[in-house]
Coordinates of C-alpha atoms in Angstrom, one line a residue:
Chain A
M1 CA 114.3 87.6 123.3
K2 CA 114.0 91.3 123.6
L3 CA 117.3 93.2 124.6
L4 CA 115.8 94.4 127.7
I5 CA 115.0 90.9 129.0
L6 CA 118.5 89.7 128.0
S7 CA 120.2 92.3 130.0
N8 CA 118.0 91.8 132.9
R9 CA 118.8 88.2 133.0
Y10 CA 122.6 89.1 133.3
Y11 CA 122.0 91.4 135.9
F12 CA 119.9 88.7 137.6
I13 CA 122.5 86.2 137.6
A14 CA 125.3 88.5 138.5
L15 CA 123.4 89.8 141.3
L16 CA 122.2 86.4 142.6
I17 CA 126.0 85.0 142.6
V18 CA 127.1 88.1 144.4
S19 CA 124.4 88.1 147.0
I20 CA 125.3 84.0 147.7
I21 CA 129.1 84.8 148.2
G22 CA 128.3 88.1 150.0
G23 CA 125.7 86.5 152.4
V24 CA 127.7 83.2 153.2
S25 CA 131.0 85.4 153.7
S26 CA 129.2 88.0 155.9
Y27 CA 127.7 84.9 158.0
F28 CA 131.2 83.8 158.6
L29 CA 132.9 87.1 159.2
I30 CA 130.2 88.5 161.4
G31 CA 130.2 85.2 163.4
S32 CA 134.2 85.4 163.7
I33 CA 133.9 89.0 164.9
I34 CA 131.3 88.4 167.5
N35 CA 133.1 85.6 168.7
R36 CA 136.3 87.3 169.1
E37 CA 134.5 90.3 171.1
F38 CA 132.8 87.7 173.1
N39 CA 135.9 86.2 174.2
K40 CA 137.3 89.7 174.8
K41 CA 134.5 90.6 176.8
L42 CA 134.7 87.2 179.1
Y43 CA 138.3 87.7 179.8
A44 CA 137.3 91.7 180.7
E45 CA 134.7 90.3 182.9
K46 CA 137.2 87.6 184.3
N47 CA 139.7 90.6 185.4
Q48 CA 136.5 92.7 186.7
L49 CA 135.8 89.9 189.0
I50 CA 139.1 89.2 190.3
Y51 CA 139.5 93.0 190.9
E52 CA 136.2 93.1 192.6
L53 CA 136.9 89.9 194.7
H54 CA 140.0 91.3 196.2
E55 CA 138.4 95.0 196.8
F56 CA 135.3 94.4 198.1
D57 CA 134.7 91.8 201.4
E58 CA 131.0 91.6 200.8
L59 CA 131.1 90.4 197.3
L60 CA 131.4 87.0 198.1
N61 CA 127.9 87.0 199.6
T62 CA 126.1 88.9 197.0
L63 CA 127.4 87.4 193.8
Y64 CA 124.3 86.9 192.2
L65 CA 123.4 90.4 191.9
N66 CA 125.3 90.4 188.6
I67 CA 122.4 90.0 186.7
G68 CA 122.7 88.2 183.1
D69 CA 126.0 86.2 183.7
R70 CA 126.1 83.2 185.8
I71 CA 129.0 83.4 188.1
T72 CA 129.8 80.2 190.2
L73 CA 132.4 80.2 193.1
Q74 CA 133.6 76.9 194.6
K75 CA 135.7 76.9 197.2
V76 CA 138.6 74.5 197.1
D77 CA 141.1 73.1 199.5
Q78 CA 144.2 73.8 197.6
D79 CA 145.2 75.5 194.5
P80 CA 143.3 73.6 191.6
K81 CA 145.9 75.4 189.3
I82 CA 143.2 75.7 186.5
H83 CA 144.4 77.1 183.1
T84 CA 141.9 79.7 182.1
N85 CA 139.9 78.3 179.4
I86 CA 136.6 79.0 177.7
K87 CA 134.2 76.5 176.7
D88 CA 130.5 76.4 175.2
T89 CA 128.0 74.6 177.0
L90 CA 124.1 74.3 177.4
L91 CA 122.6 75.8 180.3
F92 CA 118.9 76.2 181.6
D93 CA 117.8 79.8 180.9
F94 CA 115.5 80.9 183.4
Y95 CA 114.2 83.8 181.4
E96 CA 113.6 81.8 178.2
N97 CA 112.3 78.8 180.5
K98 CA 114.8 76.5 178.2
E99 CA 118.1 75.3 177.6
S100 CA 120.2 77.6 175.7
N101 CA 124.0 78.2 174.6
F102 CA 126.3 79.7 177.2
R103 CA 130.0 80.2 176.8
K104 CA 131.9 79.6 180.0
I105 CA 135.2 80.9 181.2
T106 CA 136.8 78.8 183.9
F107 CA 139.7 79.7 186.2
S108 CA 140.9 79.8 189.7
E109 CA 142.0 82.5 192.1
Q110 CA 143.3 82.9 195.5
V111 CA 141.0 85.4 197.4
K112 CA 142.0 86.1 201.1
G113 CA 143.7 83.0 201.6
D114 CA 141.0 80.6 200.1
F115 CA 141.5 78.9 196.8
Y116 CA 138.4 79.4 194.5
K117 CA 137.2 77.8 191.1
I118 CA 135.3 80.2 189.4
T119 CA 133.1 80.1 186.1
I120 CA 131.4 83.1 184.5
S121 CA 128.9 81.9 181.9
K122 CA 127.3 84.2 179.4
P123 CA 124.4 83.3 177.1
L124 CA 125.4 83.4 173.5
L125 CA 123.7 84.9 170.8
S126 CA 122.1 81.5 169.1
S127 CA 123.6 80.9 165.8
E128 CA 120.0 80.4 164.5
D129 CA 119.6 84.2 165.3
M130 CA 122.5 85.2 163.7
I131 CA 121.8 83.4 160.4
Q132 CA 118.5 84.9 160.3
V133 CA 119.9 88.6 160.9
V134 CA 122.7 87.9 158.3
T135 CA 120.1 86.5 155.8
K136 CA 117.7 89.3 156.4
I137 CA 120.4 92.0 156.0
V138 CA 122.0 90.3 152.8
A139 CA 118.3 89.9 151.5
I140 CA 117.2 93.5 151.9
I141 CA 120.5 95.0 150.5
T142 CA 120.2 92.3 147.3
L143 CA 116.4 93.3 146.9
L144 CA 117.5 96.9 147.1
F145 CA 119.9 96.2 144.2
F146 CA 117.5 94.2 142.3
V147 CA 114.9 97.1 142.4
T148 CA 117.6 99.7 141.5
M149 CA 119.3 97.7 138.7
L150 CA 115.9 97.1 137.0
L151 CA 114.5 100.4 137.4
L152 CA 117.7 101.6 136.1
N153 CA 118.2 99.1 133.5
N154 CA 114.8 100.0 132.0
I155 CA 115.3 103.5 132.2
I156 CA 118.6 103.5 130.5
S157 CA 117.7 100.9 127.9
K158 CA 114.4 103.0 126.9
K159 CA 116.6 106.2 126.9
V160 CA 119.6 104.8 125.1
W161 CA 118.0 102.2 122.8
K162 CA 115.4 104.6 121.5
P163 CA 116.9 105.6 118.4
F164 CA 117.7 101.9 117.9
Y165 CA 114.0 101.0 118.0
N166 CA 112.9 103.9 116.0
T167 CA 115.3 102.8 113.1
L168 CA 113.7 99.3 113.6
T169 CA 110.5 100.3 113.1
R170 CA 111.3 102.4 110.1
I171 CA 112.9 99.1 108.6
N172 CA 110.1 97.3 109.2
F173 CA 107.8 99.4 107.4
F174 CA 110.1 99.6 104.5
N175 CA 108.5 98.0 101.4
V176 CA 110.8 97.8 98.3
V177 CA 108.0 97.6 95.8
D178 CA 106.9 101.1 97.2
P179 CA 109.7 102.9 98.6
K180 CA 109.1 106.0 100.7
P181 CA 112.0 108.1 101.8
L182 CA 113.6 106.9 105.1
T183 CA 113.8 109.6 107.8
F184 CA 115.3 108.3 110.8
S185 CA 115.3 110.5 114.1
K186 CA 118.5 112.3 114.9
T187 CA 120.6 110.9 117.8
K188 CA 123.5 112.0 119.7
V189 CA 125.1 108.5 120.0
R190 CA 127.8 107.8 117.3
E191 CA 127.1 104.0 116.8
F192 CA 123.3 104.6 115.9
R193 CA 124.2 107.5 113.8
E194 CA 126.6 105.1 111.9
L195 CA 124.1 102.5 111.8
N196 CA 121.4 104.8 110.5
S197 CA 123.5 105.8 107.6
T198 CA 124.7 102.4 107.0
I199 CA 121.1 101.7 106.7
E200 CA 119.9 104.2 104.4
V201 CA 123.2 103.8 102.0
M202 CA 122.3 99.9 101.9
I203 CA 118.2 100.5 101.1
N204 CA 119.0 103.3 98.7
Q205 CA 121.0 100.8 96.8
V206 CA 118.5 98.0 97.1
V207 CA 115.9 100.4 95.8
K208 CA 118.1 101.1 93.0
D209 CA 119.0 97.7 92.3
Y210 CA 115.2 96.7 92.5
K211 CA 114.3 99.1 90.0
N212 CA 116.9 98.3 87.5
L213 CA 116.3 94.7 87.5
K214 CA 112.5 95.3 87.4
K215 CA 113.3 97.7 84.4
S216 CA 115.8 95.1 82.7
T217 CA 113.5 92.1 83.3
E218 CA 110.2 94.1 81.5
N219 CA 112.9 95.4 78.7
T220 CA 114.4 92.2 77.9
S221 CA 111.0 90.6 77.8
H222 CA 109.5 93.2 75.6
E223 CA 112.5 93.5 73.5
I224 CA 112.6 89.9 72.8
Q225 CA 109.1 89.8 71.3
T226 CA 109.9 92.1 68.3
P227 CA 112.8 89.8 67.0
L228 CA 110.1 86.9 67.6
A229 CA 107.7 88.9 65.6
I230 CA 110.2 88.9 62.7
I231 CA 111.4 85.4 62.7
K232 CA 108.0 84.5 62.9
N233 CA 106.6 86.5 59.9
K234 CA 109.6 85.7 57.9
I235 CA 108.7 82.1 58.2
E236 CA 105.1 82.7 57.3
I237 CA 106.0 84.3 54.2
L238 CA 108.5 81.8 53.4
M239 CA 105.9 79.2 53.9
Q240 CA 104.0 80.6 50.9
D241 CA 106.6 79.9 48.4
D242 CA 105.6 77.2 46.0
Q243 CA 109.2 75.6 45.5
L244 CA 109.7 74.6 48.8
S245 CA 109.7 70.4 49.3
E246 CA 107.5 69.0 52.1
Y247 CA 110.7 68.6 53.8
H248 CA 111.6 72.2 54.2
L249 CA 108.1 73.0 55.1
N250 CA 108.2 70.8 57.7
I251 CA 111.3 72.4 59.4
L252 CA 109.8 75.8 58.7
N253 CA 106.8 74.5 60.5
Q254 CA 108.9 73.5 63.3
V255 CA 110.7 76.5 63.8
H256 CA 107.7 78.4 63.6
D257 CA 106.2 76.4 66.4
F258 CA 109.2 77.0 68.7
V259 CA 108.9 80.7 68.1
R260 CA 105.5 80.4 69.5
R261 CA 106.9 78.4 72.3
L262 CA 109.6 80.7 72.9
S263 CA 107.3 83.9 72.8
K264 CA 104.9 82.2 75.4
L265 CA 107.8 81.4 77.7
N266 CA 108.6 84.8 77.5
Q267 CA 105.2 86.0 78.3
N268 CA 104.8 83.9 81.3
L269 CA 108.1 84.6 82.8
S270 CA 107.7 88.4 82.6
L271 CA 104.1 87.5 84.2
L272 CA 105.6 85.5 87.0
S273 CA 108.4 88.5 87.6
K274 CA 105.4 91.0 87.6
I275 CA 103.5 88.9 90.1
D276 CA 106.5 88.8 92.2
N277 CA 106.9 92.3 92.2
N278 CA 103.6 92.9 93.2
Q279 CA 102.6 94.9 90.3
F280 CA 98.7 93.7 90.3
I281 CA 97.3 95.6 92.8
E282 CA 93.9 96.5 91.5
A283 CA 91.4 93.8 93.3
I284 CA 87.8 93.8 92.7
P285 CA 85.3 91.5 94.7
I286 CA 84.7 88.4 92.6
P287 CA 82.2 85.8 93.4
I288 CA 84.2 82.7 92.9
G289 CA 81.2 80.2 92.3
E290 CA 80.0 81.9 89.3
Y291 CA 83.5 82.5 88.0
L292 CA 84.3 79.1 87.9
K293 CA 81.3 78.3 86.1
K294 CA 82.2 80.7 83.5
R295 CA 86.0 79.3 83.2
V296 CA 84.6 75.8 82.9
E297 CA 82.3 76.9 80.0
D298 CA 85.6 78.7 78.4
V299 CA 87.2 75.1 78.4
E300 CA 84.0 73.1 77.7
E301 CA 85.5 72.2 74.1
L302 CA 88.5 70.5 75.6
I303 CA 86.3 68.8 78.2
L304 CA 84.0 67.5 75.5
M305 CA 87.2 66.5 73.2
K306 CA 88.9 64.3 76.2
N307 CA 85.2 63.1 77.2
I308 CA 86.0 64.3 80.7
S309 CA 82.7 64.0 82.9
V310 CA 82.9 67.2 85.2
I311 CA 81.4 67.5 88.5
L312 CA 81.0 70.8 90.0
N313 CA 80.3 70.8 93.7
L314 CA 79.7 74.8 94.4
N315 CA 78.2 74.3 97.8
E316 CA 79.0 78.2 98.6
N317 CA 79.7 81.2 96.7
P318 CA 82.5 83.1 98.4
I319 CA 83.1 86.8 97.3
I320 CA 87.0 87.3 97.4
K321 CA 88.9 90.4 96.2
L322 CA 91.3 89.6 93.4
D323 CA 93.0 91.2 90.4
E324 CA 90.9 90.3 87.4
T325 CA 93.9 89.2 85.6
L326 CA 95.3 86.9 88.2
A327 CA 92.1 85.5 89.1
Y328 CA 91.8 84.4 85.5
L329 CA 95.2 83.1 85.5
L330 CA 94.7 81.3 88.7
F331 CA 91.8 79.3 87.7
N332 CA 92.3 79.0 84.2
N333 CA 95.8 77.7 84.8
L334 CA 94.4 75.2 87.5
L335 CA 91.7 74.0 85.1
N336 CA 93.9 73.7 82.1
N337 CA 96.4 71.7 84.2
A338 CA 93.7 69.3 85.3
I339 CA 92.4 68.9 81.7
K340 CA 95.8 68.4 80.1
H341 CA 97.0 65.9 82.4
N342 CA 93.5 64.0 82.5
I343 CA 92.9 61.0 80.7
N344 CA 90.4 60.2 78.2
G345 CA 87.1 59.7 79.5
G346 CA 88.6 60.8 83.0
K347 CA 86.8 62.9 85.7
L348 CA 87.2 66.2 87.2
I349 CA 85.9 67.4 90.2
L350 CA 85.7 70.9 91.4
T351 CA 84.7 71.6 95.0
L352 CA 84.0 75.0 96.4
S353 CA 83.1 76.2 100.0
N354 CA 83.7 79.6 101.7
T355 CA 87.1 78.6 102.9
H356 CA 88.6 76.2 100.4
F357 CA 88.7 75.4 96.8
S358 CA 89.8 71.8 95.3
I359 CA 90.3 70.6 92.1
K360 CA 90.4 66.7 91.8
N361 CA 91.2 65.2 88.5
T362 CA 92.1 61.6 87.1
G363 CA 95.4 61.4 85.5
K364 CA 98.4 59.1 85.2
P365 CA 100.9 58.7 88.1
L366 CA 103.3 61.8 88.9
K367 CA 106.7 61.2 87.5
I368 CA 108.3 64.2 89.5
F369 CA 108.3 64.6 93.2
P370 CA 105.2 66.1 94.4
E371 CA 107.0 69.0 96.4
E372 CA 108.6 70.0 92.9
L373 CA 105.3 70.3 91.2
F374 CA 105.0 74.3 91.9
K375 CA 108.3 74.8 90.8
R376 CA 109.3 76.4 87.3
F377 CA 110.0 74.3 84.5
K378 CA 109.0 71.2 86.1
K379 CA 107.1 69.3 83.6
Q380 CA 105.5 66.0 83.5
G381 CA 107.1 64.3 80.1
N382 CA 108.0 66.6 77.5
L383 CA 104.6 68.0 76.4
P384 CA 105.6 70.2 73.4
N385 CA 103.0 72.9 73.9
S386 CA 103.7 73.2 77.7
T387 CA 105.8 75.8 79.0
G388 CA 106.2 74.2 82.7
L389 CA 105.4 77.4 84.0
G390 CA 101.3 77.0 84.5
L391 CA 101.3 75.9 88.2
S392 CA 104.3 78.1 89.0
I393 CA 102.2 81.0 88.1
V394 CA 99.3 79.5 90.1
Y395 CA 101.9 79.3 93.3
S396 CA 102.9 82.6 92.5
I397 CA 99.5 83.8 92.8
T398 CA 98.4 82.1 95.9
S399 CA 101.4 83.2 97.8
Y400 CA 100.6 86.9 96.5
Y401 CA 97.4 86.6 98.3
N402 CA 98.5 84.4 101.3
F403 CA 96.3 81.6 100.1
S404 CA 97.8 78.2 101.2
I405 CA 98.1 75.4 98.3
T406 CA 98.5 71.7 99.0
Y407 CA 99.0 69.0 96.3
N408 CA 97.8 65.4 97.0
N409 CA 98.0 62.4 95.1
E410 CA 95.9 59.0 95.6
D411 CA 95.7 56.3 93.1
V412 CA 94.7 57.9 90.0
W413 CA 93.3 60.9 92.0
H414 CA 95.4 64.2 91.7
V415 CA 94.1 66.8 94.1
I416 CA 95.1 70.5 94.4
E417 CA 93.5 72.3 97.3
L418 CA 93.4 75.9 97.7
K419 CA 92.5 77.7 101.4
F420 CA 91.4 81.0 100.9
Chain B
M1 CA 92.3 99.8 49.9
K2 CA 94.9 101.8 51.6
I3 CA 97.0 100.8 54.7
L4 CA 99.7 102.5 57.0
I5 CA 102.0 100.7 58.9
V6 CA 103.7 102.5 61.8
E7 CA 106.5 100.5 62.8
D8 CA 110.0 101.4 63.9
E9 CA 111.4 97.8 63.0
P10 CA 112.3 97.6 59.4
M11 CA 112.3 94.1 59.0
L12 CA 108.8 93.3 60.7
A13 CA 107.2 96.3 58.4
E14 CA 108.9 94.6 55.5
S15 CA 107.1 91.3 56.4
I16 CA 104.0 92.9 57.0
V17 CA 103.9 95.0 53.8
Q18 CA 104.9 92.0 51.5
Y19 CA 101.9 89.9 53.0
L20 CA 99.8 92.6 52.8
K21 CA 100.4 93.8 49.2
K22 CA 99.8 90.2 48.2
E23 CA 96.3 90.7 49.3
G24 CA 95.9 93.7 46.9
Y25 CA 96.2 96.3 49.6
Q26 CA 98.1 99.7 49.1
C27 CA 100.6 99.8 51.7
E28 CA 102.7 102.6 53.1
W29 CA 105.2 102.5 56.0
A30 CA 106.0 105.0 58.5
N31 CA 109.0 104.4 60.8
N32 CA 108.6 107.0 63.5
L33 CA 105.9 109.0 65.1
A34 CA 106.2 112.3 63.3
Y35 CA 106.5 110.7 59.7
A36 CA 103.1 108.8 60.9
K37 CA 101.4 112.0 61.9
E38 CA 102.3 113.4 58.9
K39 CA 101.1 110.8 56.8
S40 CA 98.0 110.1 58.4
W41 CA 97.5 114.2 58.4
D42 CA 97.8 114.1 54.4
Y43 CA 96.0 110.9 53.3
E44 CA 93.0 108.8 54.3
Y45 CA 93.7 105.5 55.1
D46 CA 91.1 102.5 55.3
C47 CA 93.4 101.0 58.3
M48 CA 96.4 101.7 60.1
V49 CA 98.6 99.2 61.9
V50 CA 100.5 101.2 64.8
D51 CA 103.1 100.1 67.0
I52 CA 103.0 101.6 70.5
N53 CA 106.8 101.7 71.2
L54 CA 108.0 104.2 68.6
P55 CA 111.5 106.0 68.9
D56 CA 110.1 109.4 69.3
G57 CA 106.8 108.7 71.2
S58 CA 104.1 106.7 71.8
G59 CA 102.0 105.5 69.0
L60 CA 98.8 106.3 70.9
D61 CA 99.5 110.0 69.8
V62 CA 98.9 109.2 66.2
I63 CA 95.6 107.5 67.3
E64 CA 94.6 110.7 69.2
Q65 CA 95.2 112.7 66.0
I66 CA 93.3 110.5 63.9
K67 CA 90.4 110.7 66.4
D68 CA 90.6 114.3 66.5
M69 CA 90.7 114.4 62.6
K70 CA 87.2 112.6 63.0
S71 CA 88.9 110.0 60.2
K72 CA 87.0 107.0 59.5
S73 CA 90.1 104.9 59.4
G74 CA 90.4 101.8 61.1
I75 CA 93.2 101.2 63.7
I76 CA 95.0 98.3 65.2
I77 CA 97.4 98.7 67.8
V78 CA 100.4 96.2 67.9
S79 CA 102.4 96.0 70.9
A80 CA 105.2 94.2 72.5
R81 CA 103.7 94.5 76.0
N82 CA 100.8 92.1 76.9
A83 CA 99.6 94.8 79.3
M84 CA 95.9 95.2 80.2
D85 CA 96.8 99.1 80.7
D86 CA 98.1 99.7 77.2
K87 CA 94.9 97.8 75.6
I88 CA 92.4 99.6 77.3
I89 CA 93.9 103.0 77.0
G90 CA 94.3 102.3 73.2
L91 CA 90.9 100.8 72.9
N92 CA 89.4 103.9 74.8
L93 CA 91.2 106.3 72.3
G94 CA 89.3 104.7 69.8
A95 CA 91.5 102.0 68.3
D96 CA 89.4 99.0 67.0
D97 CA 91.8 96.2 67.8
Y98 CA 94.9 95.0 69.7
L99 CA 97.5 92.5 68.8
T100 CA 100.5 91.4 70.7
K101 CA 104.0 90.8 69.3
P102 CA 104.5 88.3 67.9
F103 CA 101.3 88.0 65.8
D104 CA 100.7 86.0 62.7
L105 CA 100.6 87.7 59.7
A106 CA 97.4 85.8 58.6
E107 CA 95.9 86.8 61.9
L108 CA 96.8 90.4 61.2
N109 CA 95.5 90.1 57.7
A110 CA 92.1 88.6 58.9
R111 CA 91.9 91.4 61.6
I112 CA 92.4 94.2 59.1
K113 CA 89.6 92.6 56.7
A114 CA 87.0 92.5 59.7
I115 CA 87.9 95.9 60.5
I116 CA 87.6 97.3 56.9
R117 CA 84.3 95.4 56.8
R118 CA 82.8 96.9 59.8
K119 CA 83.9 100.4 58.6
N120 CA 82.2 100.0 55.1
F121 CA 78.9 98.5 57.1
D122 CA 75.7 97.6 55.5
A123 CA 73.5 94.8 55.9
Q124 CA 74.1 93.4 52.7
N125 CA 77.7 93.1 53.3
T126 CA 79.1 89.7 51.9
T127 CA 82.3 88.1 51.1
T128 CA 82.2 85.7 48.2
F129 CA 84.6 82.9 47.2
N130 CA 83.4 81.1 44.2
E131 CA 80.1 79.4 45.3
I132 CA 80.8 80.3 48.9
E133 CA 79.1 83.4 50.2
I134 CA 79.7 84.7 53.9
Y135 CA 77.0 87.0 55.0
H136 CA 78.8 89.0 57.9
Y137 CA 75.7 90.5 59.6
K138 CA 73.9 87.3 60.1
K139 CA 77.3 85.6 60.4
L140 CA 75.9 83.1 57.7
V141 CA 77.3 81.0 55.2
K142 CA 75.7 79.9 51.8
V143 CA 77.5 77.4 49.4
N144 CA 75.5 77.5 46.0
D145 CA 72.7 79.7 48.0
K146 CA 72.1 76.9 50.6
T147 CA 72.7 77.7 54.3
L148 CA 75.2 75.8 56.0
K149 CA 74.5 74.9 59.6
L150 CA 78.0 75.8 61.2
T151 CA 79.0 76.1 65.0
K152 CA 80.5 79.3 65.8
K153 CA 84.3 77.8 65.7
E154 CA 83.4 76.3 62.4
Y155 CA 82.0 80.0 60.9
D156 CA 85.2 81.6 62.5
L157 CA 87.6 78.9 60.9
I158 CA 85.9 79.6 57.0
L159 CA 86.0 83.2 57.6
Y160 CA 89.8 82.9 58.7
F161 CA 90.5 80.8 55.8
I162 CA 88.4 83.1 53.4
S163 CA 90.6 86.0 54.8
N164 CA 93.7 84.3 53.8
P165 CA 93.0 82.4 50.3
N166 CA 96.1 80.6 48.7
R167 CA 98.1 81.1 52.0
V168 CA 99.8 78.0 53.8
I169 CA 98.4 78.5 57.1
P170 CA 100.3 76.8 60.1
K171 CA 98.1 74.4 62.5
G172 CA 99.5 76.7 65.3
S173 CA 98.3 79.6 63.7
I174 CA 94.8 78.2 63.4
A175 CA 94.7 77.2 67.1
E176 CA 95.9 80.3 68.0
H177 CA 93.0 82.3 65.9
L178 CA 90.3 80.2 67.5
W179 CA 91.5 79.6 71.2
G180 CA 93.6 82.7 71.4
D181 CA 97.0 82.2 73.3
E182 CA 95.7 80.8 76.5
M183 CA 95.4 77.5 74.6
D184 CA 98.8 75.7 75.3
M185 CA 97.1 72.4 74.9
A186 CA 99.3 69.5 73.4
D187 CA 96.1 68.1 71.8
S188 CA 95.0 71.5 70.2
F189 CA 96.0 70.4 66.9
D190 CA 93.8 67.5 67.4
F191 CA 91.1 70.1 67.9
V192 CA 91.9 71.9 65.0
Y193 CA 91.7 69.0 62.8
S194 CA 88.3 67.7 63.7
H195 CA 86.8 71.1 63.3
L196 CA 88.2 71.0 59.9
K197 CA 86.9 67.7 59.2
N198 CA 83.6 68.7 59.9
L199 CA 83.6 72.0 58.1
R200 CA 85.0 70.2 54.9
K201 CA 82.2 67.7 55.5
K202 CA 79.4 70.4 55.4
I203 CA 80.9 72.2 52.5
K204 CA 81.2 69.3 50.3
Q205 CA 77.1 68.7 50.8
Y206 CA 76.4 71.4 48.4
S207 CA 79.8 71.7 46.4
C208 CA 81.7 69.1 44.8
I209 CA 85.2 71.1 45.0
N210 CA 87.5 70.5 48.0
Y211 CA 88.7 74.0 49.1
I212 CA 90.4 72.7 52.4
H213 CA 93.9 71.3 51.2
T214 CA 96.2 69.8 53.8
V215 CA 99.9 70.7 53.7
Y216 CA 101.7 67.9 54.9
G217 CA 103.8 68.9 57.8
I218 CA 102.6 72.3 58.1
G219 CA 98.9 73.0 58.4
Y220 CA 96.2 73.8 55.6
K221 CA 95.5 75.8 52.6
F222 CA 92.1 77.4 51.4
S223 CA 92.0 77.4 47.9
D224 CA 90.2 76.4 44.6
Q225 CA 93.3 75.0 42.8

């Protein structure tokens, strides 16, 4: 969620609550004020009427001239002793031609010796009208609030957070393999200045660590090769000694084999870290179909020895840009894997289309979990000449080029599929 | 035949010198770049084995110097790095071959011999071991003047053996020579065995001596004893 949307959401919720509370309370408040004023007016009218009745003789005959309010005068024989009261009532409104709400004040008065029961009725502003008015007012105010807040929020966010977004963009473009010096835009805000300098320090440290690690991995792997060469060569010289018994020679040979294995392991690990560190960047277009044919020719001998029948379904010949070394490792490792784990007289099916490559071979059931197949040092059984890194290298290469790789096992068939 | 070993690691140089001396080569050793430059300036070597990583610089400098001198000496680069770049730069400078550490001494020996053969090239160039004769130019093997019909692998194999006569050679070294280090198959030793069996059979057609001896537990030895 964007920062702006989040803050807008809070503003929206807060404004909504405030407008509801404001709307409801202003409805009641305005209602009660109007009510009080209305009653005051009715009392005032009562006093005015009494005064006028006493002062003007003609008034009793021309009462209806007082337009708007309804006044009734009822002559009664004796003092009705009516306590002045106010009541809401429904009356027919001649102007609007329908029944509407009126408020009526009832009282009695003695005018020129006669007793009168008097009522004054005043049309009430209907409550619906009031709700409408109040709602409208609240709505307009709220709307104004919303618009102002959103505009303000947007402008503020854009202005205030600009250095933050700048920093974010720069971090996004940062690549530890190919680090370019980070130049953050200058800002007056202290927090952002601190953020930038903290990030700068962290990134410098990361770059330094990465370089050190890379260097030490490379150095270690190279430095190991020389002592290995010495061990290997010393054994070879020792092997030439006629005095040695078969028993001694046997042990020497085992050591010799393990030196080879150790060196191979070392080479593969350094290869893996090279791939992971994106050190293969020279891609050339490779026609995969022809390339596969060549790789199969390379291992023809192995195929013959194991009496494996190979089927090549090269339907299409996609041209893909790959580093030459990586392409070789990718297809060679897949092929070797499919041959190594194949059974005598088994089958090997290679299928290639523009988007997919699959390698399908017969073999013994897998003893490890399929999802562990591409992990380092996961081996089927204990094959002495296998480093357990072949498929890890394949996996690293595929993820380097963003290919997806899947493994499936149906009965005797093992299928590895690549999606370019 | 004079050979210069340029290698800063004394133990490694010692093994190489020891192995090559048995082959009848005259071996000299330089343990740094300056000394190597001096030596190669003063003497003409048939072959030089040069380690790239030296304490006082890159072995590639020696190669450059030798090429500037228009020397005919063959050059094998030895490096701990299995990097394409080094290989390409080295070969472009005029090196003849490239070996990655750790290597087999038998392999180094075979490569040195191949380079020296190429340097002293003539069409009649042959290597003889008793009644076995190898015609390098035609890639032909004759036993008692009769031509053997060999596959490419069998030819490689007999050449490898004849380059390292009377030596115990482990199966692993043979497998690596024939298939390179890409071959990490459990059954590679079976392949070595089956190639050897065929080669033995073919030699036996025209000769009564069994040259390829099995050394139990290790590998094989090419010898007439």
